[in-house]
PDB file of C-alpha atoms in Angstrom:
ATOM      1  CA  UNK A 159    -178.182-219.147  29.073  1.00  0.00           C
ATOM      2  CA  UNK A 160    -174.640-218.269  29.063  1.00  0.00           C
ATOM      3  CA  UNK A 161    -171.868-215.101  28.880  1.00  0.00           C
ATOM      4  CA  UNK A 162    -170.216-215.053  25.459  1.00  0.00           C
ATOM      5  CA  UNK A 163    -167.500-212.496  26.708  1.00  0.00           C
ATOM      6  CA  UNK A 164    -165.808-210.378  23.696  1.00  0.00           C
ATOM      7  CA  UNK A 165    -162.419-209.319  23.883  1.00  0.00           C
ATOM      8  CA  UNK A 166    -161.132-206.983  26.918  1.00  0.00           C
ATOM      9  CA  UNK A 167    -164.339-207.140  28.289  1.00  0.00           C
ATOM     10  CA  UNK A 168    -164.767-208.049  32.351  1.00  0.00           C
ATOM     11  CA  UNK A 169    -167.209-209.515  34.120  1.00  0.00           C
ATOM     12  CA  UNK A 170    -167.497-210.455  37.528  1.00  0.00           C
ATOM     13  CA  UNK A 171    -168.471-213.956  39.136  1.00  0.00           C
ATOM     14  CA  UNK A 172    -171.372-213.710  41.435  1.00  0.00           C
ATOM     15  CA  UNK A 173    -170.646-214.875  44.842  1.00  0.00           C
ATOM     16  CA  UNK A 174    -173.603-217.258  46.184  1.00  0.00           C
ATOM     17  CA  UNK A 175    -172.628-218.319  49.238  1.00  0.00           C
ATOM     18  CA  UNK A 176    -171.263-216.878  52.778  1.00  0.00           C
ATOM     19  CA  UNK A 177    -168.428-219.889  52.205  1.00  0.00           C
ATOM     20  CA  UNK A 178    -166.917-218.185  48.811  1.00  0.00           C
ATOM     21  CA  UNK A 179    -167.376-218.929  45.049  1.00  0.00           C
ATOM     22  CA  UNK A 180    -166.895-222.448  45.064  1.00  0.00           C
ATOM     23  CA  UNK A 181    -165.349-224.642  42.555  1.00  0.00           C
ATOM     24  CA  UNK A 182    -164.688-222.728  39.308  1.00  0.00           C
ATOM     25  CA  UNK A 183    -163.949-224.861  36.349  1.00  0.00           C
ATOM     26  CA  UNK A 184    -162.328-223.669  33.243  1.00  0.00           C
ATOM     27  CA  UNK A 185    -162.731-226.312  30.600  1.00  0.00           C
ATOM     28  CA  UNK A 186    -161.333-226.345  27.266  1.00  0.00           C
ATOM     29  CA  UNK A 187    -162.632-227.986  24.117  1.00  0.00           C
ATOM     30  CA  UNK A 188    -161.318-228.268  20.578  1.00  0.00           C
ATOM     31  CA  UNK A 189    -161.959-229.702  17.201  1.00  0.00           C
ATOM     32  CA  UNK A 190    -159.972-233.004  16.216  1.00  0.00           C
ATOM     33  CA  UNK A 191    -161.674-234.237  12.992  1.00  0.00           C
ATOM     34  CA  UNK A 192    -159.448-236.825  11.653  1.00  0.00           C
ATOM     35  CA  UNK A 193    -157.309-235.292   8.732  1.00  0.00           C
ATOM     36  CA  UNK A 194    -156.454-237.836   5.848  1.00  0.00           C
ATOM     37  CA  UNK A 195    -153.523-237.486   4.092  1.00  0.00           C
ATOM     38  CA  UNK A 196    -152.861-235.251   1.185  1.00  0.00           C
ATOM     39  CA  UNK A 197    -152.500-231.654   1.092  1.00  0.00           C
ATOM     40  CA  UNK A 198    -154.781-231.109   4.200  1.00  0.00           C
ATOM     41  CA  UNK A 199    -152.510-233.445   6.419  1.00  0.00           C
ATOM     42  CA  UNK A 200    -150.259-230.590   7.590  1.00  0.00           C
ATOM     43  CA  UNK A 201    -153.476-228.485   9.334  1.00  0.00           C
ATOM     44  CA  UNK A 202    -153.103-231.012  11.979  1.00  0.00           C
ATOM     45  CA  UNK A 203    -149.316-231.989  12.187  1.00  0.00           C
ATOM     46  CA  UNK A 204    -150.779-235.263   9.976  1.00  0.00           C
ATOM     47  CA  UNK A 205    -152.854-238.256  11.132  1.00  0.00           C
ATOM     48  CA  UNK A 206    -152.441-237.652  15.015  1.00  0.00           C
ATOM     49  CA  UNK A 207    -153.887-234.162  15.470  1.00  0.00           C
ATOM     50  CA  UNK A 208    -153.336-231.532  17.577  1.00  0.00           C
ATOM     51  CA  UNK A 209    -152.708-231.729  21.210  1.00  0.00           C
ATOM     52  CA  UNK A 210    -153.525-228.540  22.738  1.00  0.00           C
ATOM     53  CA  UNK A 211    -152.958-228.218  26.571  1.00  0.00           C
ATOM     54  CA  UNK A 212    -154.410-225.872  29.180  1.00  0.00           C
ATOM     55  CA  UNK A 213    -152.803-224.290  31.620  1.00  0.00           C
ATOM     56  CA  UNK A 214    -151.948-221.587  33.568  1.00  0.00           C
ATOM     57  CA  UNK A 215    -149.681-218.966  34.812  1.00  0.00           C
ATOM     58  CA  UNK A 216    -150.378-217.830  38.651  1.00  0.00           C
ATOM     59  CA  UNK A 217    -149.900-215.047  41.278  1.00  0.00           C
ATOM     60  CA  UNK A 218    -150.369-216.002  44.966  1.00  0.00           C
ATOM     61  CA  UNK A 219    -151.194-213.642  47.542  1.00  0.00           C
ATOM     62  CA  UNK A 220    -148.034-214.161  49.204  1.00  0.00           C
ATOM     63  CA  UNK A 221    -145.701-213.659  46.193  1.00  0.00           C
ATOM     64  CA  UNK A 222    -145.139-217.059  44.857  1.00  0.00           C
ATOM     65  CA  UNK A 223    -145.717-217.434  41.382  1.00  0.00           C
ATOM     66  CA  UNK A 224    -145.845-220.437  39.242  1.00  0.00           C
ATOM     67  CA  UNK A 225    -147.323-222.911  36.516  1.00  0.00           C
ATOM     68  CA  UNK A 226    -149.607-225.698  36.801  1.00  0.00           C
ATOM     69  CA  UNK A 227    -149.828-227.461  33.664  1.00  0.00           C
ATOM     70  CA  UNK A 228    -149.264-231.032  31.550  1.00  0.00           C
ATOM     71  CA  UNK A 229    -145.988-230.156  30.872  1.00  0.00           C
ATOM     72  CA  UNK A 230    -142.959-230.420  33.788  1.00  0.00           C
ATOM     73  CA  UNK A 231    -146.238-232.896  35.751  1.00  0.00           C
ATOM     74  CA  UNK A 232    -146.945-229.550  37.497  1.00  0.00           C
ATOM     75  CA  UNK A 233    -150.861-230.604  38.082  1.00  0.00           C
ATOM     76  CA  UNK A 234    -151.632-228.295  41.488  1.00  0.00           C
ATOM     77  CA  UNK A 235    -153.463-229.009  44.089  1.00  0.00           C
ATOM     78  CA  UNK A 236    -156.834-227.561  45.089  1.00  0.00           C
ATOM     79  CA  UNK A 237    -156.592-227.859  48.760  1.00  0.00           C
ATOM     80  CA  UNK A 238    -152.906-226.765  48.774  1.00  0.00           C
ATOM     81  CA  UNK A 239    -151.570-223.637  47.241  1.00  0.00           C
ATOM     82  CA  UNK A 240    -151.617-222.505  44.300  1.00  0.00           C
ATOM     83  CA  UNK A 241    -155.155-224.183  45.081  1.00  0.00           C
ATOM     84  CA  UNK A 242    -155.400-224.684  41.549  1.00  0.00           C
ATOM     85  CA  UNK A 243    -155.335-228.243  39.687  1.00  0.00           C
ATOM     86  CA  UNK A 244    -155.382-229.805  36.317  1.00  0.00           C
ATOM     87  CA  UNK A 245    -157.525-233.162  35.541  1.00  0.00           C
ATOM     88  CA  UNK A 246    -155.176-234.733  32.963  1.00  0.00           C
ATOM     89  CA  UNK A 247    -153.630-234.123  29.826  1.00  0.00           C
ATOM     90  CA  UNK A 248    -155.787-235.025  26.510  1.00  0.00           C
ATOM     91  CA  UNK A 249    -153.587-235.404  23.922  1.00  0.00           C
ATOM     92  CA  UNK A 250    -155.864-235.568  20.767  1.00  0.00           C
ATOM     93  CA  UNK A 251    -158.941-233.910  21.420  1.00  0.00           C
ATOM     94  CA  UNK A 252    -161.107-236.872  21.473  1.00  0.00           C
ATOM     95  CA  UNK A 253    -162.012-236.926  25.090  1.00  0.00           C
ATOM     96  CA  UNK A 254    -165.637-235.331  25.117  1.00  0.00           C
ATOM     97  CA  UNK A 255    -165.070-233.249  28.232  1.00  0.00           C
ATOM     98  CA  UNK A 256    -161.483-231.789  26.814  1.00  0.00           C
ATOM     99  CA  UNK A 257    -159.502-230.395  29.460  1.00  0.00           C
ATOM    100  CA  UNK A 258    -160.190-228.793  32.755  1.00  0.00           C
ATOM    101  CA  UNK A 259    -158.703-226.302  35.249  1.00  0.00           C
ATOM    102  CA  UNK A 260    -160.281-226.353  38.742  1.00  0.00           C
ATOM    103  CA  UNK A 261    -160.019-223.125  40.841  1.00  0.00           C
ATOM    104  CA  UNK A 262    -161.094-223.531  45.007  1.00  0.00           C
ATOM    105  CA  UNK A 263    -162.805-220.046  44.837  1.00  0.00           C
ATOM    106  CA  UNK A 264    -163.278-220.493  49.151  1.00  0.00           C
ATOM    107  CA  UNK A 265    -159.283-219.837  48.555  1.00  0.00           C
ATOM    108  CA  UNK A 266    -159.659-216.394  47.176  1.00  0.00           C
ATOM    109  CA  UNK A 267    -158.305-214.314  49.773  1.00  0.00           C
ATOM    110  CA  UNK A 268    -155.016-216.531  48.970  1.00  0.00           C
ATOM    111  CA  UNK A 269    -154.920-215.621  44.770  1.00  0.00           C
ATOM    112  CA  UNK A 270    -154.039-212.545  43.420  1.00  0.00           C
ATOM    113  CA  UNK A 271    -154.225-213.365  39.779  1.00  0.00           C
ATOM    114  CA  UNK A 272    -154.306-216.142  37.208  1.00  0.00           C
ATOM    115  CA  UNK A 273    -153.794-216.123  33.767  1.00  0.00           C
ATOM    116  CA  UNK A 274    -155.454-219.180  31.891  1.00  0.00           C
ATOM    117  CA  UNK A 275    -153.662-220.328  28.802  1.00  0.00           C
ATOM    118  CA  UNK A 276    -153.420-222.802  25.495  1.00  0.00           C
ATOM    119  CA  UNK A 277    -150.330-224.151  23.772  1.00  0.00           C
ATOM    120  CA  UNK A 278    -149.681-226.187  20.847  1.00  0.00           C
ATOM    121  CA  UNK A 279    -147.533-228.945  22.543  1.00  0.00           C
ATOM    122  CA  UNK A 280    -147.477-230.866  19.301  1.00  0.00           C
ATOM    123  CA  UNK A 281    -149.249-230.628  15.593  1.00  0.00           C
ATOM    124  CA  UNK A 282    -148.933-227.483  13.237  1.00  0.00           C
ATOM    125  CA  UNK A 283    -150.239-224.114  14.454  1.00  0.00           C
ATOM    126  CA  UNK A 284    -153.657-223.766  13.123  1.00  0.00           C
ATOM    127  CA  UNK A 285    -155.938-222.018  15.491  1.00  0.00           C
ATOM    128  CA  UNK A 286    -159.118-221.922  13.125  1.00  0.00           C
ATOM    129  CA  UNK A 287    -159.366-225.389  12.266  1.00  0.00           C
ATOM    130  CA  UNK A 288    -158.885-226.514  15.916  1.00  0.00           C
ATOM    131  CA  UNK A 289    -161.818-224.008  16.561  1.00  0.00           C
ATOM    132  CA  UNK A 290    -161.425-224.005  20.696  1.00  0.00           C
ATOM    133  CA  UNK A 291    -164.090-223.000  23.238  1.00  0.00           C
ATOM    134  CA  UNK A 292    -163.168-221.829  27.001  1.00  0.00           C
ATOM    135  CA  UNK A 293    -165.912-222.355  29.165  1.00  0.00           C
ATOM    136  CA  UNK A 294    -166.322-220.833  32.774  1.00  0.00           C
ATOM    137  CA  UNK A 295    -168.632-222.862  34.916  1.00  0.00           C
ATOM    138  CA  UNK A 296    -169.074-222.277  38.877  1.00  0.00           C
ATOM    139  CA  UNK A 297    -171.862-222.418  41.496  1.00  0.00           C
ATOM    140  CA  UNK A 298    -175.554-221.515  40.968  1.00  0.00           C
ATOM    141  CA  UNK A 299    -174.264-219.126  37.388  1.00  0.00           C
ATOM    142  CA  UNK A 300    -174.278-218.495  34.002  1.00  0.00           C
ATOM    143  CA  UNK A 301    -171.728-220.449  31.894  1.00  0.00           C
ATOM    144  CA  UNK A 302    -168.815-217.973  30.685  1.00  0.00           C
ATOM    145  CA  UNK A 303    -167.561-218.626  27.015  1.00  0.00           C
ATOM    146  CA  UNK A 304    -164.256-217.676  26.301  1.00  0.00           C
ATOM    147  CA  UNK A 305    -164.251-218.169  21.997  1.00  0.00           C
ATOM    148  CA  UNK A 306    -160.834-218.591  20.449  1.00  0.00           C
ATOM    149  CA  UNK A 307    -162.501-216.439  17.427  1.00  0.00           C
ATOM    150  CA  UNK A 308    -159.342-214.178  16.313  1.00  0.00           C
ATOM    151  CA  UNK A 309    -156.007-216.688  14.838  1.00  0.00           C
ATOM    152  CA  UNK A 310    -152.419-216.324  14.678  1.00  0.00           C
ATOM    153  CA  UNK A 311    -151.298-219.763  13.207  1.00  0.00           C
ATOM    154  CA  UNK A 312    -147.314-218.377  13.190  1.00  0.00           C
ATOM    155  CA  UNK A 313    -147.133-218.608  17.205  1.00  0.00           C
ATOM    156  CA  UNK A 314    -148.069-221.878  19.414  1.00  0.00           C
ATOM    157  CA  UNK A 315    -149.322-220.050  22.513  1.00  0.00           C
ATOM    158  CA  UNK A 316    -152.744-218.159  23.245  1.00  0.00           C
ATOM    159  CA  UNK A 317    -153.206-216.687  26.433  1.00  0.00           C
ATOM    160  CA  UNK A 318    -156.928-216.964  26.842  1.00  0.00           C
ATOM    161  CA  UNK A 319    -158.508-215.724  30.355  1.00  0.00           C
ATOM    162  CA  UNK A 320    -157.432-213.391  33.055  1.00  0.00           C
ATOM    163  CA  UNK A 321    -158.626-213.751  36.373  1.00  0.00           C
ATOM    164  CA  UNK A 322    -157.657-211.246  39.103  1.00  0.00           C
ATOM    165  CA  UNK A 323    -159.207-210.796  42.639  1.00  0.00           C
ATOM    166  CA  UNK A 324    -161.561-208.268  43.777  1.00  0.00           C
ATOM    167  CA  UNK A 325    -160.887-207.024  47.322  1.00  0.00           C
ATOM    168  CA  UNK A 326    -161.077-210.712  48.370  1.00  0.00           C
ATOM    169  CA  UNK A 327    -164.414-211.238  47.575  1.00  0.00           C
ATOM    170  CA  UNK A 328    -164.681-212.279  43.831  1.00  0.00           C
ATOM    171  CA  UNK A 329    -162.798-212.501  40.534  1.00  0.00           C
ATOM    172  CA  UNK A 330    -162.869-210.431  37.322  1.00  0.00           C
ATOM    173  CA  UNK A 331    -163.084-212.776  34.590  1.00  0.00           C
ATOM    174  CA  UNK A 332    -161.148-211.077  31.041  1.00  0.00           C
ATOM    175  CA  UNK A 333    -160.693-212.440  27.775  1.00  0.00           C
ATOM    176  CA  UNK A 334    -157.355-212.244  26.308  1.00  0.00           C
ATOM    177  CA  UNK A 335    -157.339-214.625  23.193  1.00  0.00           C
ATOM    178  CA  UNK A 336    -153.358-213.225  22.305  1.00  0.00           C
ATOM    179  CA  UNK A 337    -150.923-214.967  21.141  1.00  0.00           C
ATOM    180  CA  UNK A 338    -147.307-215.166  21.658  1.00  0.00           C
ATOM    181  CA  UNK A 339    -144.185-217.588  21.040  1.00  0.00           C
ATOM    182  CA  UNK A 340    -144.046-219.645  24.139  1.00  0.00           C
ATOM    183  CA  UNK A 341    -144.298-219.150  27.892  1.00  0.00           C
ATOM    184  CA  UNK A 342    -141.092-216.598  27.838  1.00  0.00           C
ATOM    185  CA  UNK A 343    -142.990-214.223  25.923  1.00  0.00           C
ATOM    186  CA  UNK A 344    -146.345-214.859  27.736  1.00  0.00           C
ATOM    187  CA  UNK A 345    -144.935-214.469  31.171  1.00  0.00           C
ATOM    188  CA  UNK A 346    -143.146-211.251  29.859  1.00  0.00           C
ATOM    189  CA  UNK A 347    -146.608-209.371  28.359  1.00  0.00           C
ATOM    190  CA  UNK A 348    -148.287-209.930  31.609  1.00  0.00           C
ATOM    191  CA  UNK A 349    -145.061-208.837  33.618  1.00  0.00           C
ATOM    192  CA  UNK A 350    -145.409-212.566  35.850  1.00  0.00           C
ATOM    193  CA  UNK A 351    -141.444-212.656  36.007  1.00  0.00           C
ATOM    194  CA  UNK A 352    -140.595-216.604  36.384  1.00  0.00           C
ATOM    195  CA  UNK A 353    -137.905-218.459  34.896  1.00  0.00           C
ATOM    196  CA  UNK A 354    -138.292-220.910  32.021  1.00  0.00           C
ATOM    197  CA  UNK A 355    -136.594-223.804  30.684  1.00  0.00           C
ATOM    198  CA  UNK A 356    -137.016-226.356  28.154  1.00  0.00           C
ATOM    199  CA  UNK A 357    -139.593-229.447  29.223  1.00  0.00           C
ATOM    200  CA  UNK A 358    -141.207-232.190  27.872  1.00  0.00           C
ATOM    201  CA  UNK A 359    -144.550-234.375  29.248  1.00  0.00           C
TER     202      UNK A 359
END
C-alpha cells in the first residue's frame, strides 16, 4: 500500500523508533523513451532526452540555508549538516532507480524545512511526456507518492515536496507540484532568501 498525496494536502511521517525517523529517501523517476527524429524529436530536446535533476532548497535550525543538488557539486552530507545528500546525477533517465535524496531523520531537531525540487537541466520543457513520480520511502511506512500530474511546459523548474518540522519530533510531508522559471523565482515563492548565480555540472 502506499499515500498518493493530492495537491496541498499534509501528512505526517510516523515516527517508529525512540532514535528518530530514520533514513527518509525521496526518489525521483521519469520517463525517457527514446524519441526518433521527426516532428516528435523536440519533446525531448532530440535523441538524448531529458535530464531532470532533483534537488533541494533547505532551512537549518540554526539559520543557514542552502542547496544540495547536481549542479555547483553541492551533494550534502548526511552525517554533517544540512544532513541531507544526493546519490548522483542521472542524466537520461535510464538508470532504473532515478535519482535519490537521503534525509537523516535522527537529525530532525537540526532541520527546520526543506523544499524538494525538479529542474530541466537540459532537453525541452515537457512535463507530461517525462511523466515523473516522487516517492517518499522511510522506516517501517507506507510509501508516499508525490505525482507530477498538473504541467507547465513554458518554465524548467517544479518545486515538488515540502517538508517542515513538527515540534522536533516529525515532518509534514506537502505536495507542491508548481512551477516557476529557475531557482530565483523558487527561492522567492517560498521566501528561502539565498543568492543565485549562474552554474553548470
Amino acid at each position: 500500500m502506499a499515500i498518493n498525496l493530492q495537491k496541498g494536502q499534509k501528512v505526517s511521517l510516523e515516527k517508529k523508533s525512540p532514535a528518530g525517523l530514520g533514513e527518509i529517501l525521496v526518489n525521483l523517476n521519469w520517463n525517457s523513451r527514446p524519441v526518433k527524429q521527426g516532428f516528435l524529436s523536440g519533446l525531448f530536446g532530440g535523441k538524448q532526452g531529458i535530464d531532470l535533476d532533483l534537488g533541494c532548497l533547505y532551512e537549518l535550525k540554526d539559520g543557514r540555508k542552502g542547496t544540495v543538488q547536481a549542479l555547483g557539486n553541492a551533494f550534502g552530507s548526511l552525517t554533517q549538516p544540512p544532513f541531507i545528500s544526493l546519490d548522483g546525477d542521472d542524466r537520461t533517465g535510464a538508470a532504473a532507480a532515478g535519482e535519490n535524496l537521503r534525509i537523516n531523520g535522527n537529525k530532525i531537531s537540526d532541520i527546520k524545512r526543506i523544499l524538494v525540487y525538479t529542474f530541466i537541466y537540459e532537453g525541452v520543457a515537457n512535463w507530461q511526456q517525462a511523466d515523473a513520480i516522487v516517492t517518499v520511502k522511510y522506516p517501517g511506512a507506507e510509501d508516499i507518492i508525490v505525482k507530477m500530474d498538473s504541467y507547465n511546459n513554458a518554465n524548467k523548474m517544479c518545486g515538488l515536496v515540502l517538508f517542515e518540522n513538527l515540534n522536533d519530533q516529525t515532518f509534514s510531508v506537502e505536495k507542491i507540484v508548481q512551477f516557476y522559471p529557475g531557482h530565483e523565482a523558487l527561492d522567492k515563492a517560498f521566501n528561502w532568501g539565498l543568492r543565485w548565480k549562474a552554474g553548470r555540472k
